[in-house]
Amino acid sequence: NGELIVHVIQLVGGILVAVAPEYISYVIFRLIVGSTTSGVFLVAYVIALEMVGPKKRLVAGVGCQLFFTTGYIMTGGFAYFITDWRKLQIALTIPSFAFLFYWWFIPESARWLLTKGKVEEAKDLLHKASKENGMEIPRDTIDCLLNDSIESKLSCEQASLFDLFRYPNLRRKSILLFFNWLVNSGTYYGLSWNASNLGGNDYINFVVLGLVEVPAYTFLIFTLDRWGRKIILCGCMIVSGVALLLTMAVPQDNTTAIVTLAMIGKLAITSSYGAIYIFTAEQFPTVVRNVGLGACSTFARIGGIIAPYINHLALIWTPFPLVIFGTSALLGGMASMMLPETLDKKLPETIRDGELFGKKDTWKSKKEKKRQQIQQLDVQQLNDVESIKPLKALENGVHDSKQNG
């Protein structure tokens, strides 16, 4: 129901933007649309991930991203044929009405229902899902399967955004994710809106920048479950950063080389942006997954707000925006190395699960573990020495007695 309400607000806001009589009302209505867009996408994304098991999360997540890319490419086509911005706004809003005709077919997340204490609804949902999948599971079996986790979920207190900062490991992971979302979004949208600075036809550049996202997401399908989330996120951000920084070495009149490097940067940052959605959803516990993703999306929107102003720096020096995006992508890639891997891991459910998840993977805990191992080794060696002393004394006593005898 929450998704439906937000979607309706977005639709109404989209139409009002198109008929806004002056600038102030346009800004207000545009703010309404912008504030709902991320919520609509993120809630759908979380539901998609929580409806499937670990082996299918990649397909669900990348599938959502591919539909996003389809809309991105279509925007370029719409803008080419519809030159009036008001008509263009209406044309981009109308397809969203389709959601009103199928929203009731979308089931709620069973994980979320359990964390909210709606146990019977969760059982009904799982029973219905098993029936539709051709492997109907009796209600008694579902009860037995859920009994181990129901009590722990019901005993959990309601979590909020503040819980992400209340515990050290969750706080560290959250800050790293916030920074990575800001960088990914800023670089992604900065490159998407930098079509005019690349030379050539703006519409063609825009569409091509969208088309490179298809191989970017295809790459994720074949690698994310093989190599892991962290190495893909880190590697793609570094590749994007290097490609964008290389534009400094290209003569400004060499449009082909600049566009090629920008496309490589866009392809790599798209892969990392797709990876960070799945990676983030698997980092946060169920009780705050929507809240955590929403907070990350807020930082992503900050990156999107800053991106156009960075693009304006091309007036000072043409490669300047690409250099800034490249540098930030490199920093983001290095920062992501401090996050724990989530591949094939059970999704954390509670705040305690989220705090413990990846805690032993941190540099500090590894150092502490090594220190404890050294201490244990020292104690063992000391015990060995202490145990040898009586044997030596006994051996000396036997030797003395033989000599006296």
Tab-separated table of C-alpha atoms in Angstrom:
chain	number	residue	atom	x	y	z
A	1	ASN	CA	0.000	0.000	0.000
A	2	GLY	CA	2.854	2.369	0.784
A	3	GLU	CA	4.350	1.774	-2.645
A	4	LEU	CA	0.977	2.496	-4.278
A	5	ILE	CA	0.543	5.781	-2.399
A	6	VAL	CA	4.036	6.977	-3.292
A	7	HIS	CA	3.510	5.944	-6.905
A	8	VAL	CA	0.258	7.898	-7.151
A	9	ILE	CA	1.975	10.966	-5.682
A	10	GLN	CA	4.707	10.593	-8.279
A	11	LEU	CA	2.201	10.351	-11.127
A	12	VAL	CA	0.238	13.391	-9.991
A	13	GLY	CA	3.468	15.328	-9.460
A	14	GLY	CA	4.679	14.381	-12.953
A	15	ILE	CA	1.530	15.757	-14.571
A	16	LEU	CA	1.644	18.924	-12.454
A	17	VAL	CA	5.244	19.538	-13.554
A	18	ALA	CA	4.075	19.545	-17.168
A	19	VAL	CA	1.347	22.140	-16.522
A	20	ALA	CA	3.261	24.316	-14.039
A	21	PRO	CA	2.529	27.959	-14.982
A	22	GLU	CA	5.729	29.470	-13.580
A	23	TYR	CA	9.140	28.623	-12.123
A	24	ILE	CA	8.263	28.393	-8.405
A	25	SER	CA	5.428	25.914	-8.915
A	26	TYR	CA	7.615	23.951	-11.343
A	27	VAL	CA	10.329	23.605	-8.692
A	28	ILE	CA	7.804	22.497	-6.051
A	29	PHE	CA	6.211	19.855	-8.276
A	30	ARG	CA	9.595	18.701	-9.512
A	31	LEU	CA	10.716	18.321	-5.894
A	32	ILE	CA	7.706	16.088	-5.246
A	33	VAL	CA	8.569	13.888	-8.227
A	34	GLY	CA	12.217	13.688	-7.246
A	35	SER	CA	11.419	12.792	-3.633
A	36	THR	CA	9.247	9.846	-4.679
A	37	THR	CA	11.257	8.415	-7.574
A	38	SER	CA	13.956	6.788	-5.450
A	39	GLY	CA	11.408	5.397	-3.012
A	40	VAL	CA	9.394	3.732	-5.760
A	41	PHE	CA	12.462	2.065	-7.252
A	42	LEU	CA	14.134	1.069	-3.988
A	43	VAL	CA	11.043	-0.517	-2.433
A	44	ALA	CA	10.483	-2.575	-5.586
A	45	TYR	CA	14.167	-3.508	-5.611
A	46	VAL	CA	14.149	-4.674	-1.991
A	47	ILE	CA	10.975	-6.703	-2.502
A	48	ALA	CA	12.537	-8.372	-5.549
A	49	LEU	CA	15.647	-9.362	-3.574
A	50	GLU	CA	13.759	-10.572	-0.502
A	51	MET	CA	11.390	-12.724	-2.563
A	52	VAL	CA	14.207	-14.958	-3.819
A	53	GLY	CA	17.030	-17.003	-2.334
A	54	PRO	CA	20.749	-16.160	-2.403
A	55	LYS	CA	21.312	-17.842	-5.785
A	56	LYS	CA	18.622	-15.750	-7.485
A	57	ARG	CA	19.377	-12.354	-5.944
A	58	LEU	CA	21.670	-11.464	-8.824
A	59	VAL	CA	19.021	-12.148	-11.473
A	60	ALA	CA	16.389	-10.215	-9.527
A	61	GLY	CA	18.664	-7.241	-8.889
A	62	VAL	CA	20.146	-6.987	-12.379
A	63	GLY	CA	16.684	-7.450	-13.886
A	64	CYS	CA	15.483	-4.331	-12.068
A	65	GLN	CA	18.543	-2.424	-13.265
A	66	LEU	CA	18.002	-3.464	-16.896
A	67	PHE	CA	14.492	-2.039	-16.814
A	68	PHE	CA	15.986	1.179	-15.441
A	69	THR	CA	18.405	1.237	-18.386
A	70	THR	CA	15.535	0.652	-20.813
A	71	GLY	CA	13.820	3.752	-19.467
A	72	TYR	CA	17.081	5.679	-19.719
A	73	ILE	CA	17.506	4.816	-23.407
A	74	MET	CA	13.847	5.534	-24.166
A	75	THR	CA	14.236	8.995	-22.642
A	76	GLY	CA	16.791	9.869	-25.318
A	77	GLY	CA	14.443	8.633	-28.046
A	78	PHE	CA	11.467	10.519	-26.610
A	79	ALA	CA	13.513	13.710	-26.327
A	80	TYR	CA	14.647	13.421	-29.954
A	81	PHE	CA	11.103	13.222	-31.329
A	82	ILE	CA	9.310	15.405	-28.748
A	83	THR	CA	10.982	18.799	-28.637
A	84	ASP	CA	8.450	20.535	-26.364
A	85	TRP	CA	9.474	19.901	-22.744
A	86	ARG	CA	5.894	19.914	-21.405
A	87	LYS	CA	4.782	17.243	-23.864
A	88	LEU	CA	7.976	15.325	-23.143
A	89	GLN	CA	7.223	15.379	-19.408
A	90	ILE	CA	3.719	14.000	-19.997
A	91	ALA	CA	5.059	11.334	-22.374
A	92	LEU	CA	7.554	10.171	-19.737
A	93	THR	CA	4.887	10.128	-17.002
A	94	ILE	CA	2.116	8.236	-18.812
A	95	PRO	CA	3.862	4.786	-18.824
A	96	SER	CA	3.858	4.835	-15.016
A	97	PHE	CA	0.068	4.512	-15.030
A	98	ALA	CA	0.536	0.841	-15.935
A	99	PHE	CA	1.580	0.197	-12.318
A	100	LEU	CA	-1.960	0.968	-11.143
A	101	PHE	CA	-3.244	-2.077	-13.034
A	102	TYR	CA	-0.901	-4.710	-11.589
A	103	TRP	CA	0.266	-3.489	-8.176
A	104	TRP	CA	-2.077	-5.847	-6.285
A	105	PHE	CA	-0.329	-8.852	-7.888
A	106	ILE	CA	2.944	-7.944	-6.155
A	107	PRO	CA	3.271	-9.921	-2.888
A	108	GLU	CA	4.710	-8.482	0.292
A	109	SER	CA	8.101	-9.693	1.510
A	110	ALA	CA	7.770	-12.679	3.860
A	111	ARG	CA	10.929	-11.553	5.677
A	112	TRP	CA	9.432	-8.131	6.305
A	113	LEU	CA	6.133	-9.627	7.511
A	114	LEU	CA	7.993	-11.767	10.050
A	115	THR	CA	10.029	-8.836	11.375
A	116	LYS	CA	6.765	-6.898	11.836
A	117	GLY	CA	5.143	-9.757	13.734
A	118	LYS	CA	2.666	-10.618	10.949
A	119	VAL	CA	3.389	-14.322	11.225
A	120	GLU	CA	0.147	-15.708	9.802
A	121	GLU	CA	0.366	-13.440	6.759
A	122	ALA	CA	3.918	-14.649	6.165
A	123	LYS	CA	2.808	-18.282	6.424
A	124	ASP	CA	-0.070	-17.692	3.996
A	125	LEU	CA	2.311	-16.023	1.552
A	126	LEU	CA	4.845	-18.872	1.701
A	127	HIS	CA	2.090	-21.477	1.317
A	128	LYS	CA	0.705	-19.643	-1.725
A	129	ALA	CA	4.185	-19.251	-3.243
A	130	SER	CA	4.964	-22.959	-2.846
A	131	LYS	CA	1.618	-23.838	-4.426
A	132	GLU	CA	2.182	-21.562	-7.432
A	133	ASN	CA	5.675	-23.034	-7.898
A	134	GLY	CA	4.220	-26.536	-8.198
A	135	MET	CA	5.644	-27.840	-4.911
A	136	GLU	CA	2.913	-27.206	-2.373
A	137	ILE	CA	4.227	-27.365	1.181
A	138	PRO	CA	1.774	-28.275	3.980
A	139	ARG	CA	1.078	-25.592	6.578
A	140	ASP	CA	2.506	-27.796	9.336
A	141	THR	CA	5.816	-28.032	7.491
A	142	ILE	CA	5.946	-24.258	7.034
A	143	ASP	CA	5.275	-23.841	10.761
A	144	CYS	CA	8.193	-26.132	11.589
A	145	LEU	CA	10.505	-24.336	9.168
A	146	LEU	CA	9.669	-20.944	10.630
A	147	ASN	CA	9.607	-21.853	14.316
A	148	ASP	CA	13.375	-21.448	14.639
A	149	SER	CA	13.316	-17.846	13.477
A	150	ILE	CA	9.875	-16.546	14.452
A	151	GLU	CA	10.668	-16.124	18.151
A	152	SER	CA	13.905	-14.253	17.508
A	153	LYS	CA	12.206	-11.949	15.008
A	154	LEU	CA	9.252	-11.250	17.276
A	155	SER	CA	11.585	-10.451	20.167
A	156	CYS	CA	13.395	-7.815	18.109
A	157	GLU	CA	12.626	-4.243	19.030
A	158	GLN	CA	11.633	-1.866	16.278
A	159	ALA	CA	14.724	-0.608	14.490
A	160	SER	CA	15.316	2.805	12.954
A	161	LEU	CA	17.935	4.739	11.038
A	162	PHE	CA	19.669	5.651	14.306
A	163	ASP	CA	20.500	1.983	14.899
A	164	LEU	CA	22.868	2.148	11.931
A	165	PHE	CA	25.005	4.608	13.894
A	166	ARG	CA	24.531	3.131	17.363
A	167	TYR	CA	26.827	0.157	16.838
A	168	PRO	CA	30.446	0.453	15.627
A	169	ASN	CA	30.496	-2.153	12.856
A	170	LEU	CA	27.144	-1.082	11.418
A	171	ARG	CA	28.240	2.545	11.638
A	172	ARG	CA	31.496	1.853	9.804
A	173	LYS	CA	29.778	-0.095	7.037
A	174	SER	CA	27.033	2.512	6.690
A	175	ILE	CA	29.491	5.402	6.302
A	176	LEU	CA	31.492	3.489	3.691
A	177	LEU	CA	28.316	2.648	1.784
A	178	PHE	CA	27.056	6.250	1.964
A	179	PHE	CA	30.309	7.490	0.457
A	180	ASN	CA	30.275	4.846	-2.277
A	181	TRP	CA	26.689	5.650	-3.219
A	182	LEU	CA	27.502	9.349	-3.445
A	183	VAL	CA	30.498	8.644	-5.695
A	184	ASN	CA	28.705	6.094	-7.881
A	185	SER	CA	25.688	8.313	-8.387
A	186	GLY	CA	27.707	11.471	-8.970
A	187	THR	CA	29.961	9.766	-11.521
A	188	TYR	CA	27.096	7.896	-13.196
A	189	TYR	CA	24.844	10.916	-13.668
A	190	GLY	CA	27.773	13.213	-14.319
A	191	LEU	CA	28.809	11.075	-17.286
A	192	SER	CA	25.198	10.670	-18.418
A	193	TRP	CA	24.642	14.437	-18.456
A	194	ASN	CA	28.061	15.221	-19.879
A	195	ALA	CA	27.005	14.297	-23.421
A	196	SER	CA	27.265	17.900	-24.612
A	197	ASN	CA	30.917	18.127	-23.544
A	198	LEU	CA	31.921	14.969	-25.415
A	199	GLY	CA	31.407	16.414	-28.884
A	200	GLY	CA	29.167	15.111	-31.664
A	201	ASN	CA	25.380	14.727	-31.501
A	202	ASP	CA	23.954	15.142	-27.985
A	203	TYR	CA	21.067	12.717	-28.537
A	204	ILE	CA	23.295	10.010	-30.005
A	205	ASN	CA	25.811	10.412	-27.182
A	206	PHE	CA	23.011	10.171	-24.608
A	207	VAL	CA	21.566	6.999	-26.136
A	208	VAL	CA	25.009	5.400	-26.570
A	209	LEU	CA	25.818	6.178	-22.930
A	210	GLY	CA	22.646	4.271	-22.107
A	211	LEU	CA	23.387	1.381	-24.451
A	212	VAL	CA	26.757	0.699	-22.799
A	213	GLU	CA	24.808	-0.158	-19.649
A	214	VAL	CA	23.476	-3.335	-21.281
A	215	PRO	CA	26.919	-5.020	-21.527
A	216	ALA	CA	27.706	-3.572	-18.100
A	217	TYR	CA	24.800	-5.455	-16.521
A	218	THR	CA	25.456	-8.525	-18.682
A	219	PHE	CA	28.966	-8.524	-17.243
A	220	LEU	CA	27.464	-8.597	-13.741
A	221	ILE	CA	25.311	-11.616	-14.553
A	222	PHE	CA	28.381	-13.688	-15.455
A	223	THR	CA	30.785	-12.418	-12.787
A	224	LEU	CA	28.994	-11.201	-9.665
A	225	ASP	CA	28.212	-14.705	-8.399
A	226	ARG	CA	31.639	-16.003	-9.408
A	227	TRP	CA	34.038	-13.299	-8.258
A	228	GLY	CA	32.002	-11.776	-5.450
A	229	ARG	CA	30.328	-8.414	-4.869
A	230	LYS	CA	33.261	-6.614	-3.292
A	231	ILE	CA	35.860	-7.348	-5.963
A	232	ILE	CA	33.439	-6.277	-8.727
A	233	LEU	CA	32.497	-3.052	-6.941
A	234	CYS	CA	36.099	-2.205	-6.137
A	235	GLY	CA	37.514	-3.250	-9.512
A	236	CYS	CA	34.890	-1.497	-11.631
A	237	MET	CA	35.216	1.777	-9.720
A	238	ILE	CA	38.994	1.704	-10.130
A	239	VAL	CA	38.716	0.905	-13.863
A	240	SER	CA	36.255	3.767	-14.283
A	241	GLY	CA	38.533	6.124	-12.387
A	242	VAL	CA	41.599	5.192	-14.443
A	243	ALA	CA	39.722	5.522	-17.759
A	244	LEU	CA	38.400	8.966	-16.853
A	245	LEU	CA	41.763	10.203	-15.590
A	246	LEU	CA	43.397	9.116	-18.853
A	247	THR	CA	41.386	11.813	-20.649
A	248	MET	CA	43.932	14.293	-19.282
A	249	ALA	CA	46.531	12.793	-21.604
A	250	VAL	CA	44.325	13.029	-24.708
A	251	PRO	CA	44.407	16.158	-26.920
A	252	GLN	CA	41.138	18.064	-26.614
A	253	ASP	CA	40.536	17.894	-30.368
A	254	ASN	CA	40.682	14.062	-30.314
A	255	THR	CA	36.950	13.583	-29.775
A	256	THR	CA	37.004	9.871	-30.604
A	257	ALA	CA	39.535	9.028	-27.879
A	258	ILE	CA	37.752	11.170	-25.269
A	259	VAL	CA	34.356	9.631	-26.065
A	260	THR	CA	35.860	6.111	-25.985
A	261	LEU	CA	37.436	6.654	-22.558
A	262	ALA	CA	34.210	8.226	-21.287
A	263	MET	CA	32.249	5.201	-22.536
A	264	ILE	CA	34.657	2.843	-20.768
A	265	GLY	CA	34.262	4.905	-17.617
A	266	LYS	CA	30.472	4.847	-17.956
A	267	LEU	CA	30.420	1.094	-18.575
A	268	ALA	CA	32.567	0.408	-15.511
A	269	ILE	CA	30.698	2.799	-13.201
A	270	THR	CA	27.385	1.298	-14.364
A	271	SER	CA	28.626	-2.154	-13.359
A	272	SER	CA	29.711	-0.853	-9.963
A	273	TYR	CA	26.404	1.004	-9.546
A	274	GLY	CA	24.535	-2.223	-10.294
A	275	ALA	CA	26.749	-4.166	-7.910
A	276	ILE	CA	26.361	-1.686	-5.062
A	277	TYR	CA	22.563	-2.051	-5.093
A	278	ILE	CA	22.826	-5.790	-4.456
A	279	PHE	CA	25.852	-5.389	-2.188
A	280	THR	CA	24.102	-2.793	-0.013
A	281	ALA	CA	20.839	-4.711	0.238
A	282	GLU	CA	22.818	-7.708	1.503
A	283	GLN	CA	24.776	-5.623	4.023
A	284	PHE	CA	21.831	-4.158	5.932
A	285	PRO	CA	19.650	-6.359	8.188
A	286	THR	CA	16.029	-6.907	7.181
A	287	VAL	CA	14.623	-4.680	9.932
A	288	VAL	CA	16.395	-1.625	8.486
A	289	ARG	CA	17.033	-2.701	4.895
A	290	ASN	CA	14.556	-0.242	3.392
A	291	VAL	CA	15.742	2.487	5.752
A	292	GLY	CA	19.398	1.783	5.002
A	293	LEU	CA	18.868	1.742	1.255
A	294	GLY	CA	16.829	4.923	1.560
A	295	ALA	CA	19.674	6.621	3.427
A	296	CYS	CA	22.146	5.444	0.774
A	297	SER	CA	19.816	6.749	-1.906
A	298	THR	CA	19.783	10.130	-0.168
A	299	PHE	CA	23.551	10.334	-0.494
A	300	ALA	CA	23.213	9.169	-4.097
A	301	ARG	CA	20.840	12.063	-4.753
A	302	ILE	CA	23.429	14.430	-3.285
A	303	GLY	CA	25.898	13.072	-5.821
A	304	GLY	CA	23.322	13.592	-8.551
A	305	ILE	CA	22.757	17.187	-7.427
A	306	ILE	CA	26.475	17.977	-7.441
A	307	ALA	CA	27.145	16.305	-10.819
A	308	PRO	CA	25.708	19.061	-13.098
A	309	TYR	CA	27.762	21.724	-11.325
A	310	ILE	CA	30.891	19.629	-11.781
A	311	ASN	CA	30.068	19.347	-15.489
A	312	HIS	CA	29.987	23.150	-15.706
A	313	LEU	CA	33.675	23.162	-14.754
A	314	ALA	CA	34.338	22.127	-18.355
A	315	LEU	CA	34.107	25.856	-19.113
A	316	ILE	CA	37.397	26.228	-17.238
A	317	TRP	CA	39.072	23.116	-18.655
A	318	THR	CA	37.284	20.536	-20.821
A	319	PRO	CA	38.590	17.361	-19.060
A	320	PHE	CA	38.062	18.896	-15.590
A	321	PRO	CA	34.727	17.100	-14.859
A	322	LEU	CA	36.109	13.739	-15.987
A	323	VAL	CA	39.183	14.216	-13.797
A	324	ILE	CA	37.011	14.934	-10.736
A	325	PHE	CA	34.741	11.962	-11.420
A	326	GLY	CA	37.766	9.737	-12.049
A	327	THR	CA	39.476	10.748	-8.817
A	328	SER	CA	36.338	10.204	-6.747
A	329	ALA	CA	35.778	6.801	-8.391
A	330	LEU	CA	39.310	5.730	-7.457
A	331	LEU	CA	38.774	6.793	-3.848
A	332	GLY	CA	35.430	5.001	-3.734
A	333	GLY	CA	36.978	1.824	-5.109
A	334	MET	CA	39.657	1.819	-2.434
A	335	ALA	CA	37.086	2.534	0.302
A	336	SER	CA	34.931	-0.421	-0.794
A	337	MET	CA	37.803	-2.786	0.015
A	338	MET	CA	36.993	-2.314	3.712
A	339	LEU	CA	33.485	-3.791	3.356
A	340	PRO	CA	32.764	-7.501	4.016
A	341	GLU	CA	31.890	-9.870	1.171
A	342	THR	CA	28.232	-10.991	1.007
A	343	LEU	CA	28.335	-13.632	-1.737
A	344	ASP	CA	26.250	-16.700	-0.783
A	345	LYS	CA	25.857	-15.373	2.760
A	346	LYS	CA	22.585	-15.524	4.671
A	347	LEU	CA	20.902	-12.131	4.775
A	348	PRO	CA	21.184	-10.564	8.246
A	349	GLU	CA	17.755	-10.255	9.849
A	350	THR	CA	18.187	-8.317	13.088
A	351	ILE	CA	20.331	-5.401	14.212
A	352	ARG	CA	22.515	-7.892	16.097
A	353	ASP	CA	22.966	-9.933	12.909
A	354	GLY	CA	23.940	-6.783	11.036
A	355	GLU	CA	26.457	-5.764	13.685
A	356	LEU	CA	28.094	-9.205	13.748
A	357	PHE	CA	28.045	-9.613	9.963
A	358	GLY	CA	31.529	-8.995	8.609
A	359	LYS	CA	32.870	-7.931	11.986
A	360	LYS	CA	35.638	-10.521	11.914
A	361	ASP	CA	36.622	-9.357	8.426
A	362	THR	CA	37.793	-5.924	9.534
A	363	TRP	CA	41.493	-5.046	9.670
A	364	LYS	CA	41.221	-4.208	13.353
A	365	SER	CA	39.619	-7.520	14.269
A	366	LYS	CA	42.179	-9.422	12.189
A	367	LYS	CA	44.948	-7.626	14.045
A	368	GLU	CA	43.269	-8.410	17.357
A	369	LYS	CA	42.860	-12.053	16.342
A	370	LYS	CA	46.536	-12.258	15.402
A	371	ARG	CA	47.497	-10.716	18.751
A	372	GLN	CA	45.365	-13.288	20.576
A	373	GLN	CA	46.952	-16.102	18.572
A	374	ILE	CA	50.422	-14.836	19.520
A	375	GLN	CA	49.375	-14.661	23.176
A	376	GLN	CA	47.994	-18.199	23.015
A	377	LEU	CA	51.219	-19.380	21.396
A	378	ASP	CA	53.274	-17.681	24.115
A	379	VAL	CA	51.118	-19.287	26.811
A	380	GLN	CA	51.464	-22.682	25.126
A	381	GLN	CA	55.232	-22.309	24.915
A	382	LEU	CA	55.330	-21.246	28.563
A	383	ASN	CA	53.251	-24.265	29.544
A	384	ASP	CA	55.571	-26.501	27.549
A	385	VAL	CA	58.569	-25.046	29.374
A	386	GLU	CA	56.860	-25.454	32.743
A	387	SER	CA	55.957	-29.044	31.928
A	388	ILE	CA	59.562	-29.796	30.929
A	389	LYS	CA	60.984	-28.518	34.254
A	390	PRO	CA	59.608	-31.359	36.403
A	391	LEU	CA	60.790	-33.880	33.832
A	392	LYS	CA	64.259	-32.364	33.930
A	393	ALA	CA	64.220	-32.432	37.718
A	394	LEU	CA	63.066	-36.049	37.700
A	395	GLU	CA	65.734	-36.942	35.160
A	396	ASN	CA	68.416	-35.236	37.250
A	397	GLY	CA	67.197	-37.023	40.361
A	398	VAL	CA	67.377	-40.417	38.681
A	399	HIS	CA	70.842	-39.603	37.373
A	400	ASP	CA	72.038	-38.568	40.867
A	401	SER	CA	70.616	-41.682	42.471
A	402	LYS	CA	72.424	-43.876	39.958
A	403	GLN	CA	75.690	-42.123	40.717
A	404	ASN	CA	75.164	-42.464	44.490
A	405	GLY	CA	74.246	-46.088	44.043
